[in-house]
Amino acid sequence: MACKRGALIVLEGVDKAGKTTQCHKLVQALQRSGRPAEMMRFPDRTTTIGQLISAYLEKKSDLEDHTVHLLFSANRWELVPLMKKKLEQGITLVVDRYAFSGAAFTSAKPGFSLDWCMKPDMGLPKPDVVMFLQLSPTEAALRGQFGEERYENSVFQRAVLQKFEQLMKDPSVNWKVIDASQNVEDVHMNIKNHSLKAITTAESQPLGELWQ
Ligand code: FDM
């Protein structure tokens, strides 16, 4: 009998919401409970495309806005064969940012519609659950200064949050809003509970296609 597929679990949220910490904790908890799990993150800066994106984010290079949007999308597509392989092997993937960051960040720039921004990612493997770590801009500011990378400023982050709120109205995606202002352990328990449900559901459902 073919093994049960793993679940595709995505964590999204504005900067400082604790996505990366929570992804690590979730992978550890799943592994400890005997469920195969691995973490991925987008952008994946290790590939050739990822290196172009990384230089752009570090402000070492400038790229035209449409071009960089398509590179972020290409960086996801280039990893699809690997993602599908792992999911088929029964490995649950915990992903730090996905197409939702792609659409929210670019559409927060002047002259970009959300609709255009979503198009290149249509048909990607559809997450079984997308958890949005919610944190108000005021609380995010209390967690310290932004870094030096592109997009790391509070005005832009507010615009991004509005775009995420629009994306979360889409009922075709299994969104869960997580209160990221709680302490790390409480947020973790909340995320773990949603993830366990998604893993059980994924076992009996084929992998879907995003936004179509
Ligand atoms: N980002 C991330 C995008 O603009 N588009 C995307 O498709 C993705 C996945 O890149 F500012 C932005 C979001 C963030 C930056 O930062 C990546 P981290 O710290 O590596 O998550």
Short mmCIF file of C-alpha atoms in Angstrom, two decimals, residues 47-201:
data_model
loop_
_atom_site.label_atom_id
_atom_site.label_comp_id
_atom_site.label_asym_id
_atom_site.label_seq_id
_atom_site.Cartn_x
_atom_site.Cartn_y
_atom_site.Cartn_z
CA THR A 47 19.48 28.24 -5.37
CA THR A 48 20.76 30.32 -8.30
CA ILE A 49 17.45 32.20 -8.45
CA GLY A 50 17.48 32.49 -4.65
CA GLN A 51 20.88 34.16 -4.75
CA LEU A 52 19.54 36.84 -7.11
CA ILE A 53 16.65 37.43 -4.70
CA SER A 54 18.97 37.50 -1.70
CA ALA A 55 21.21 40.16 -3.27
CA TYR A 56 18.09 42.21 -4.01
CA LEU A 57 16.79 41.90 -0.43
CA GLU A 58 20.20 42.82 0.97
CA LYS A 59 20.15 45.88 -1.34
CA LYS A 60 23.33 44.69 -3.07
CA SER A 61 21.45 44.81 -6.38
CA ASP A 62 18.40 46.50 -7.83
CA LEU A 63 15.82 44.60 -9.83
CA GLU A 64 12.74 45.86 -11.65
CA ASP A 65 9.63 45.18 -9.51
CA HIS A 66 7.81 42.80 -11.93
CA THR A 67 11.05 40.94 -12.51
CA VAL A 68 11.74 40.32 -8.85
CA HIS A 69 8.13 39.24 -8.30
CA LEU A 70 8.52 36.61 -11.01
CA LEU A 71 11.83 35.49 -9.54
CA PHE A 72 10.19 34.92 -6.12
CA SER A 73 7.54 32.83 -7.89
CA ALA A 74 10.13 30.93 -9.96
CA ASN A 75 11.98 30.19 -6.71
CA ARG A 76 8.86 28.38 -5.48
CA TRP A 77 8.22 26.57 -8.77
CA GLU A 78 11.79 25.28 -8.96
CA LEU A 79 11.25 23.52 -5.63
CA VAL A 80 7.87 21.97 -6.52
CA PRO A 81 9.28 18.61 -7.72
CA LEU A 82 11.18 18.24 -4.43
CA MET A 83 8.18 19.30 -2.36
CA LYS A 84 5.90 16.81 -4.13
CA LYS A 85 8.44 14.04 -3.70
CA LYS A 86 8.74 14.63 0.04
CA LEU A 87 4.98 14.93 0.53
CA GLU A 88 4.47 11.65 -1.35
CA GLN A 89 7.06 10.03 0.92
CA GLY A 90 4.84 10.94 3.87
CA ILE A 91 6.97 13.88 5.03
CA THR A 92 5.06 16.87 6.36
CA LEU A 93 6.51 20.16 5.13
CA VAL A 94 6.47 23.18 7.41
CA VAL A 95 7.02 26.21 5.21
CA ASP A 96 8.12 29.67 6.37
CA ARG A 97 6.37 32.04 3.87
CA TYR A 98 4.85 30.99 0.53
CA ALA A 99 2.89 32.51 -2.35
CA PHE A 100 0.85 34.63 0.09
CA SER A 101 3.94 36.64 1.03
CA GLY A 102 4.68 36.87 -2.68
CA ALA A 103 1.28 38.41 -3.49
CA ALA A 104 1.08 40.57 -0.34
CA PHE A 105 4.54 42.14 -0.62
CA THR A 106 4.47 42.97 -4.33
CA SER A 107 0.87 44.20 -4.33
CA ALA A 108 1.80 46.58 -1.50
CA LYS A 109 3.99 48.39 -4.07
CA PRO A 110 2.36 51.17 -6.11
CA GLY A 111 0.83 50.08 -9.42
CA PHE A 112 0.41 46.36 -8.66
CA SER A 113 -2.96 44.64 -8.39
CA LEU A 114 -3.39 41.67 -6.09
CA ASP A 115 -4.88 39.78 -9.01
CA TRP A 116 -1.77 40.20 -11.18
CA CYS A 117 0.48 39.29 -8.29
CA MET A 118 -1.34 36.00 -7.62
CA LYS A 119 -1.21 34.77 -11.24
CA PRO A 120 2.33 33.33 -11.45
CA ASP A 121 1.71 31.18 -8.35
CA MET A 122 -1.58 29.69 -9.55
CA GLY A 123 -1.31 25.91 -9.56
CA LEU A 124 1.42 25.58 -6.94
CA PRO A 125 0.87 22.79 -4.41
CA LYS A 126 -1.96 24.03 -2.22
CA PRO A 127 -1.24 24.19 1.50
CA ASP A 128 -3.46 22.01 3.68
CA VAL A 129 -3.45 24.85 6.18
CA VAL A 130 -2.06 28.40 6.19
CA MET A 131 -1.58 29.90 9.61
CA PHE A 132 -1.38 33.66 9.73
CA LEU A 133 0.50 34.87 12.78
CA GLN A 134 -1.33 38.04 13.64
CA LEU A 135 0.47 40.87 15.40
CA SER A 136 -0.54 44.53 15.33
CA PRO A 137 2.01 46.98 13.94
CA THR A 138 2.22 48.54 17.43
CA GLU A 139 3.10 45.20 19.03
CA ALA A 140 5.55 44.41 16.22
CA ALA A 141 7.32 47.71 16.91
CA LEU A 142 7.65 46.77 20.61
CA ARG A 143 9.61 43.66 19.57
CA GLY A 144 12.51 45.82 18.44
CA GLN A 145 13.97 47.57 15.46
CA PHE A 146 13.63 46.34 11.92
CA GLY A 147 16.79 45.12 10.20
CA GLU A 148 18.50 46.63 7.20
CA GLU A 149 16.88 44.54 4.46
CA ARG A 150 14.49 45.82 1.83
CA TYR A 151 10.83 46.02 2.99
CA GLU A 152 11.86 46.22 6.66
CA ASN A 153 10.04 49.42 7.59
CA SER A 154 6.76 49.98 9.38
CA VAL A 155 5.01 51.98 6.63
CA PHE A 156 5.50 49.21 4.06
CA GLN A 157 4.65 46.48 6.60
CA ARG A 158 1.28 48.16 7.28
CA ALA A 159 0.51 48.08 3.55
CA VAL A 160 1.54 44.41 3.41
CA LEU A 161 -0.77 43.59 6.34
CA GLN A 162 -3.73 45.08 4.45
CA LYS A 163 -2.94 42.87 1.46
CA PHE A 164 -2.73 39.78 3.68
CA GLU A 165 -6.15 40.71 5.08
CA GLN A 166 -7.54 40.76 1.53
CA LEU A 167 -5.95 37.37 0.76
CA MET A 168 -7.44 35.88 3.94
CA LYS A 169 -10.96 36.57 2.63
CA ASP A 170 -10.45 33.82 0.05
CA PRO A 171 -12.44 30.78 1.25
CA SER A 172 -10.62 28.42 -1.13
CA VAL A 173 -7.62 28.55 1.22
CA ASN A 174 -7.73 26.97 4.70
CA TRP A 175 -6.65 30.04 6.68
CA LYS A 176 -6.24 29.99 10.45
CA VAL A 177 -5.48 33.22 12.26
CA ILE A 178 -3.14 32.79 15.21
CA ASP A 179 -2.78 35.42 17.92
CA ALA A 180 1.00 35.91 17.85
CA SER A 181 0.95 38.32 20.81
CA GLN A 182 0.68 35.37 23.23
CA ASN A 183 3.84 33.81 24.68
CA VAL A 184 5.92 31.51 22.47
CA GLU A 185 4.65 28.28 24.08
CA ASP A 186 0.97 29.21 23.80
CA VAL A 187 1.40 30.19 20.16
CA HIS A 188 3.20 26.89 19.59
CA MET A 189 0.39 24.82 21.14
CA ASN A 190 -2.15 26.60 19.00
CA ILE A 191 -0.11 26.01 15.83
CA LYS A 192 0.55 22.38 16.76
CA ASN A 193 -3.16 21.66 17.22
CA HIS A 194 -4.07 23.08 13.82
CA SER A 195 -1.16 21.18 12.25
CA LEU A 196 -2.19 17.82 13.71
CA LYS A 197 -5.67 18.30 12.26
CA ALA A 198 -4.21 19.21 8.86
CA ILE A 199 -1.95 16.13 8.92
CA THR A 200 -4.93 13.85 9.61
CA THR A 201 -7.04 15.46 6.87
#
